[in-house]
Amino acid sequence: MSETQEASKHDVVIIGSGPAGYTAAIYLGRAGYRPLIIAGALTPGGQLVNTSEVENFPGFPEGILGPELMDRMREQAEKFGAVIEYDDVTSVDFSGDDKILHTDSGTDYQAKAVIVATGSQHRKLGVPGEEEFAGRGVSYCATCDGFFFRNKPIVVVGGGDSAMEEADFLSRFGSSVTLVHRRGEFRASKIMVERAQENPKIRFELNATVSAIHGDDQSGATEVELTDVTTGETRVIPANGVFVAIGQIPQTEFLGGAVKTAADGTIEVDGASSRTSVPGVFAAGDNADAVYQQAITAAGMGCRAALDAQAYLIGE
Ligand code: NAP
């Protein structure tokens, strides 16, 4: 913090604007606090903004579009007095009673309690060509980029729900969709696997990895190299779109070790609570949950964090 610039002071600041952050804000707003949400400069709303139909969020039997669900959560949080700043927290100082948050815009925030609800980001394949063709064929978001691959061959990598969902969605655009998965069994739920298997446009390449992505300056990605995990044999298939859906990494690096994290980066919390290793700092959502990672579980954790933060603020 510069000596001339006073930090903006708050009772409670929520970092992140996914289901966990907005739910925490709704509860804290209704409890009479005016929570500040630092929502992220580029991707407010979190990952659901990049999802299509959400069919399993209770209360929406017909399903709801991810961006609409997040808009409604934001609206509900604002209705109860939440204030939103579209900025990124770049580092923190949790050493004192007042917690300090430094942001990308240069504004510093001071809070008695902080809820970390920053979610997670896409895991990368780490193969040659992935970085080179990022945004020119390689994508981590089918709903954002699927449209660009109309009548073109598409490859989806992964065996979880995201890969199934993306393959299904991309089959509307691509001339073909090939789902490449490193094992013979899927991690995805039965209903999602069956939906993909029943889709005539989706082909499966199992026990195979994408070991390289090839292309050129003019066309972007044009093909991927597949490696058979049992024989080690390689071959090349055409792919103008390569959608990587191999899971998430918790967004906790900006904390710089200020709270205790597990080896995979998820924030450790005390039992079923949201209390981190630092009194007054709470965690909710995918950044504190390597297992469930659902919109509804994140929302539930956001509620817990709000209640824990309230108890802390009133000195219970
Ligand atoms: P996930 O369940 O962790 O699945 C990741 C997949 O990627 C796994 O099949 C994994 O293979 C594979 N993988 C990981 N690292 C890899 C690597 N380096 N190279 C190749 N493959 C790799 O992640 P997710 O599919 O993103 O789902 C995350 C959570 O969100 C889950 O809880 C899921 O249920 C939920 N979700 C739900 C919906 C829905 O219900 N509509 C939609 C999307 C996501 P292995 O199986 O071999 O480990």
mmCIF file of N, CA and C and ligand atoms in Angstrom, residues 47 51 53-56 120 122-127 157-166 180-189 191-192 195 208-210 244-248 286 289-295, ligand 1:
data_model
loop_
_atom_site.group_PDB
_atom_site.id
_atom_site.type_symbol
_atom_site.label_atom_id
_atom_site.label_comp_id
_atom_site.label_asym_id
_atom_site.label_seq_id
_atom_site.Cartn_x
_atom_site.Cartn_y
_atom_site.Cartn_z
ATOM 1 N N GLN A 47 -16.906 -19.927 -13.893
ATOM 2 C CA GLN A 47 -16.932 -20.883 -15.000
ATOM 3 C C GLN A 47 -18.315 -21.112 -15.584
ATOM 4 N N THR A 51 -20.626 -22.043 -19.578
ATOM 5 C CA THR A 51 -21.359 -23.304 -19.687
ATOM 6 C C THR A 51 -22.634 -23.048 -20.470
ATOM 7 N N GLU A 53 -26.294 -25.237 -21.051
ATOM 8 C CA GLU A 53 -27.449 -25.549 -20.217
ATOM 9 C C GLU A 53 -27.011 -26.165 -18.886
ATOM 10 N N VAL A 54 -27.516 -25.637 -17.781
ATOM 11 C CA VAL A 54 -27.288 -26.265 -16.476
ATOM 12 C C VAL A 54 -28.587 -26.988 -16.106
ATOM 13 N N GLU A 55 -28.496 -28.315 -16.028
ATOM 14 C CA GLU A 55 -29.731 -29.098 -15.832
ATOM 15 C C GLU A 55 -29.914 -29.572 -14.407
ATOM 16 N N ASN A 56 -28.843 -29.402 -13.591
ATOM 17 C CA ASN A 56 -28.902 -30.030 -12.269
ATOM 18 C C ASN A 56 -28.878 -29.037 -11.121
ATOM 19 N N SER A 120 -11.590 -22.248 -9.847
ATOM 20 C CA SER A 120 -10.453 -22.962 -10.423
ATOM 21 C C SER A 120 -10.316 -22.590 -11.898
ATOM 22 N N HIS A 122 -8.690 -23.843 -15.978
ATOM 23 C CA HIS A 122 -8.522 -25.041 -16.806
ATOM 24 C C HIS A 122 -7.119 -25.627 -16.715
ATOM 25 N N ARG A 123 -7.045 -26.948 -16.582
ATOM 26 C CA ARG A 123 -5.751 -27.634 -16.622
ATOM 27 C C ARG A 123 -5.294 -27.719 -18.084
ATOM 28 N N LYS A 124 -3.993 -27.564 -18.277
ATOM 29 C CA LYS A 124 -3.445 -27.618 -19.645
ATOM 30 C C LYS A 124 -2.874 -29.004 -19.919
ATOM 31 N N LEU A 125 -2.821 -29.358 -21.197
ATOM 32 C CA LEU A 125 -2.260 -30.655 -21.583
ATOM 33 C C LEU A 125 -0.738 -30.680 -21.446
ATOM 34 N N GLY A 126 -0.133 -29.546 -21.765
ATOM 35 C CA GLY A 126 1.331 -29.474 -21.697
ATOM 36 C C GLY A 126 2.015 -30.220 -22.828
ATOM 37 N N VAL A 127 1.432 -30.210 -24.018
ATOM 38 C CA VAL A 127 2.061 -30.904 -25.158
ATOM 39 C C VAL A 127 2.485 -29.875 -26.204
ATOM 40 N N VAL A 157 -10.561 -33.499 -25.642
ATOM 41 C CA VAL A 157 -9.702 -34.339 -24.799
ATOM 42 C C VAL A 157 -10.268 -34.393 -23.386
ATOM 43 N N GLY A 158 -10.386 -35.612 -22.841
ATOM 44 C CA GLY A 158 -10.840 -35.770 -21.454
ATOM 45 C C GLY A 158 -11.895 -36.850 -21.335
ATOM 46 N N GLY A 159 -12.100 -37.330 -20.100
ATOM 47 C CA GLY A 159 -13.088 -38.388 -19.879
ATOM 48 C C GLY A 159 -14.055 -38.070 -18.756
ATOM 49 N N GLY A 160 -14.134 -36.785 -18.388
ATOM 50 C CA GLY A 160 -15.052 -36.368 -17.324
ATOM 51 C C GLY A 160 -16.323 -35.752 -17.894
ATOM 52 N N ASP A 161 -17.163 -35.248 -17.005
ATOM 53 C CA ASP A 161 -18.433 -34.639 -17.435
ATOM 54 C C ASP A 161 -18.212 -33.480 -18.403
ATOM 55 N N SER A 162 -17.149 -32.704 -18.152
ATOM 56 C CA SER A 162 -16.905 -31.552 -19.030
ATOM 57 C C SER A 162 -16.643 -32.016 -20.454
ATOM 58 N N ALA A 163 -15.821 -33.049 -20.610
ATOM 59 C CA ALA A 163 -15.490 -33.540 -21.953
ATOM 60 C C ALA A 163 -16.755 -34.044 -22.657
ATOM 61 N N MET A 164 -17.601 -34.781 -21.923
ATOM 62 C CA MET A 164 -18.841 -35.300 -22.527
ATOM 63 C C MET A 164 -19.745 -34.150 -22.951
ATOM 64 N N GLU A 165 -19.882 -33.182 -22.046
ATOM 65 C CA GLU A 165 -20.760 -32.047 -22.314
ATOM 66 C C GLU A 165 -20.252 -31.266 -23.529
ATOM 67 N N GLU A 166 -18.936 -31.056 -23.559
ATOM 68 C CA GLU A 166 -18.352 -30.287 -24.663
ATOM 69 C C GLU A 166 -18.504 -31.038 -25.987
ATOM 70 N N VAL A 180 -11.004 -37.968 -27.224
ATOM 71 C CA VAL A 180 -9.783 -38.718 -26.916
ATOM 72 C C VAL A 180 -9.642 -38.803 -25.395
ATOM 73 N N HIS A 181 -9.529 -40.032 -24.898
ATOM 74 C CA HIS A 181 -9.405 -40.203 -23.440
ATOM 75 C C HIS A 181 -8.294 -41.200 -23.139
ATOM 76 N N ARG A 182 -7.536 -40.924 -22.090
ATOM 77 C CA ARG A 182 -6.336 -41.721 -21.812
ATOM 78 C C ARG A 182 -6.631 -43.103 -21.228
ATOM 79 N N ARG A 183 -7.879 -43.352 -20.816
ATOM 80 C CA ARG A 183 -8.224 -44.661 -20.244
ATOM 81 C C ARG A 183 -9.372 -45.275 -21.038
ATOM 82 N N GLY A 184 -9.753 -46.503 -20.660
ATOM 83 C CA GLY A 184 -10.874 -47.177 -21.312
ATOM 84 C C GLY A 184 -12.182 -46.895 -20.595
ATOM 85 N N GLU A 185 -12.092 -46.419 -19.332
ATOM 86 C CA GLU A 185 -13.301 -46.088 -18.570
ATOM 87 C C GLU A 185 -13.386 -44.577 -18.413
ATOM 88 N N PHE A 186 -14.624 -44.139 -18.171
ATOM 89 C CA PHE A 186 -14.836 -42.698 -18.033
ATOM 90 C C PHE A 186 -15.074 -42.317 -16.584
ATOM 91 N N ARG A 187 -14.643 -41.126 -16.254
ATOM 92 C CA ARG A 187 -14.916 -40.540 -14.952
ATOM 93 C C ARG A 187 -16.301 -39.873 -14.964
ATOM 94 N N ALA A 188 -16.778 -39.564 -16.147
ATOM 95 C CA ALA A 188 -18.041 -38.832 -16.292
ATOM 96 C C ALA A 188 -19.228 -39.663 -15.795
ATOM 97 N N SER A 189 -20.320 -38.974 -15.458
ATOM 98 C CA SER A 189 -21.520 -39.661 -14.982
ATOM 99 C C SER A 189 -22.154 -40.446 -16.141
ATOM 100 N N ILE A 191 -25.137 -40.830 -17.303
ATOM 101 C CA ILE A 191 -26.082 -40.160 -18.219
ATOM 102 C C ILE A 191 -25.337 -39.344 -19.283
ATOM 103 N N MET A 192 -24.215 -38.727 -18.866
ATOM 104 C CA MET A 192 -23.459 -37.895 -19.808
ATOM 105 C C MET A 192 -22.718 -38.790 -20.814
ATOM 106 N N ARG A 195 -25.241 -40.173 -23.316
ATOM 107 C CA ARG A 195 -25.662 -39.144 -24.271
ATOM 108 C C ARG A 195 -24.609 -38.987 -25.378
ATOM 109 N N ALA A 208 -5.821 -43.469 -25.345
ATOM 110 C CA ALA A 208 -4.970 -42.665 -26.226
ATOM 111 C C ALA A 208 -4.803 -41.272 -25.644
ATOM 112 N N THR A 209 -3.660 -40.679 -25.916
ATOM 113 C CA THR A 209 -3.460 -39.288 -25.494
ATOM 114 C C THR A 209 -3.164 -38.434 -26.722
ATOM 115 N N VAL A 210 -3.458 -37.151 -26.593
ATOM 116 C CA VAL A 210 -3.010 -36.202 -27.617
ATOM 117 C C VAL A 210 -1.588 -35.831 -27.233
ATOM 118 N N VAL A 244 -9.747 -28.824 -24.940
ATOM 119 C CA VAL A 244 -9.112 -29.510 -23.811
ATOM 120 C C VAL A 244 -10.044 -29.394 -22.599
ATOM 121 N N ALA A 245 -10.495 -30.560 -22.106
ATOM 122 C CA ALA A 245 -11.438 -30.569 -20.971
ATOM 123 C C ALA A 245 -10.959 -31.613 -19.968
ATOM 124 N N ILE A 246 -9.802 -31.340 -19.364
ATOM 125 C CA ILE A 246 -9.162 -32.350 -18.512
ATOM 126 C C ILE A 246 -9.099 -31.904 -17.052
ATOM 127 N N GLY A 247 -10.068 -31.132 -16.635
ATOM 128 C CA GLY A 247 -10.155 -30.795 -15.224
ATOM 129 C C GLY A 247 -9.626 -29.411 -14.896
ATOM 130 N N GLN A 248 -9.557 -29.166 -13.628
ATOM 131 C CA GLN A 248 -9.348 -27.804 -13.135
ATOM 132 C C GLN A 248 -8.196 -27.740 -12.142
ATOM 133 N N ASP A 286 -14.793 -24.197 -5.511
ATOM 134 C CA ASP A 286 -13.806 -25.109 -6.108
ATOM 135 C C ASP A 286 -12.391 -24.905 -5.594
ATOM 136 N N ASP A 289 -12.228 -27.270 -2.749
ATOM 137 C CA ASP A 289 -12.958 -28.537 -2.927
ATOM 138 C C ASP A 289 -12.443 -29.250 -4.165
ATOM 139 N N ALA A 290 -11.632 -30.279 -3.948
ATOM 140 C CA ALA A 290 -11.079 -31.001 -5.100
ATOM 141 C C ALA A 290 -12.004 -32.139 -5.523
ATOM 142 N N VAL A 291 -13.082 -32.352 -4.816
ATOM 143 C CA VAL A 291 -13.895 -33.547 -5.057
ATOM 144 C C VAL A 291 -15.216 -33.247 -5.764
ATOM 145 N N TYR A 292 -16.044 -32.413 -5.186
ATOM 146 C CA TYR A 292 -17.429 -32.301 -5.676
ATOM 147 C C TYR A 292 -17.551 -31.314 -6.834
ATOM 148 N N GLN A 293 -17.015 -30.121 -6.682
ATOM 149 C CA GLN A 293 -16.906 -29.140 -7.769
ATOM 150 C C GLN A 293 -18.186 -28.932 -8.575
ATOM 151 N N GLN A 294 -19.274 -28.769 -7.903
ATOM 152 C CA GLN A 294 -20.557 -28.500 -8.568
ATOM 153 C C GLN A 294 -21.000 -27.080 -8.221
ATOM 154 N N ALA A 295 -21.836 -26.507 -9.083
ATOM 155 C CA ALA A 295 -22.360 -25.172 -8.793
ATOM 156 C C ALA A 295 -23.105 -25.183 -7.453
HETATM 157 P P1 NAP B 1 -12.729 -34.255 -14.037
HETATM 158 O O1 NAP B 1 -13.972 -34.897 -13.582
HETATM 159 O O2 NAP B 1 -11.601 -34.069 -13.082
HETATM 160 O O3 NAP B 1 -12.206 -35.086 -15.305
HETATM 161 C C1 NAP B 1 -10.990 -34.764 -15.901
HETATM 162 C C2 NAP B 1 -10.727 -35.782 -16.997
HETATM 163 O O4 NAP B 1 -9.554 -35.403 -17.692
HETATM 164 C C3 NAP B 1 -10.527 -37.192 -16.481
HETATM 165 O O5 NAP B 1 -11.181 -38.097 -17.315
HETATM 166 C C4 NAP B 1 -9.007 -37.345 -16.517
HETATM 167 O O6 NAP B 1 -8.605 -38.644 -16.826
HETATM 168 C C5 NAP B 1 -8.620 -36.477 -17.686
HETATM 169 N N1 NAP B 1 -7.272 -35.912 -17.516
HETATM 170 C C6 NAP B 1 -6.745 -35.243 -16.437
HETATM 171 N N2 NAP B 1 -5.484 -34.845 -16.682
HETATM 172 C C7 NAP B 1 -5.204 -35.251 -17.937
HETATM 173 C C8 NAP B 1 -4.055 -35.143 -18.754
HETATM 174 N N3 NAP B 1 -2.950 -34.474 -18.352
HETATM 175 N N4 NAP B 1 -4.108 -35.675 -19.997
HETATM 176 C C9 NAP B 1 -5.222 -36.318 -20.433
HETATM 177 N N5 NAP B 1 -6.339 -36.474 -19.709
HETATM 178 C C10 NAP B 1 -6.335 -35.949 -18.476
HETATM 179 O O7 NAP B 1 -12.980 -32.777 -14.624
HETATM 180 P P2 NAP B 1 -14.267 -32.176 -15.358
HETATM 181 O O8 NAP B 1 -14.787 -33.072 -16.390
HETATM 182 O O9 NAP B 1 -13.852 -30.799 -15.749
HETATM 183 O O10 NAP B 1 -15.334 -32.058 -14.193
HETATM 184 C C11 NAP B 1 -15.035 -31.315 -12.993
HETATM 185 C C12 NAP B 1 -16.264 -31.352 -12.074
HETATM 186 O O11 NAP B 1 -17.338 -30.616 -12.658
HETATM 187 C C13 NAP B 1 -16.789 -32.771 -11.849
HETATM 188 O O12 NAP B 1 -17.233 -32.869 -10.534
HETATM 189 C C14 NAP B 1 -17.945 -32.863 -12.806
HETATM 190 O O13 NAP B 1 -18.939 -33.763 -12.374
HETATM 191 C C15 NAP B 1 -18.464 -31.431 -12.813
HETATM 192 N N6 NAP B 1 -19.182 -31.122 -14.073
HETATM 193 C C16 NAP B 1 -20.518 -31.383 -14.124
HETATM 194 C C17 NAP B 1 -21.228 -31.122 -15.280
HETATM 195 C C18 NAP B 1 -22.699 -31.387 -15.320
HETATM 196 O O14 NAP B 1 -23.173 -32.133 -14.491
HETATM 197 N N7 NAP B 1 -23.438 -30.808 -16.235
HETATM 198 C C19 NAP B 1 -20.582 -30.633 -16.421
HETATM 199 C C20 NAP B 1 -19.202 -30.398 -16.348
HETATM 200 C C21 NAP B 1 -18.505 -30.662 -15.168
HETATM 201 P P3 NAP B 1 -8.736 -39.840 -15.759
HETATM 202 O O15 NAP B 1 -10.209 -40.156 -15.690
HETATM 203 O O16 NAP B 1 -7.907 -40.911 -16.336
HETATM 204 O O17 NAP B 1 -8.207 -39.287 -14.469
#
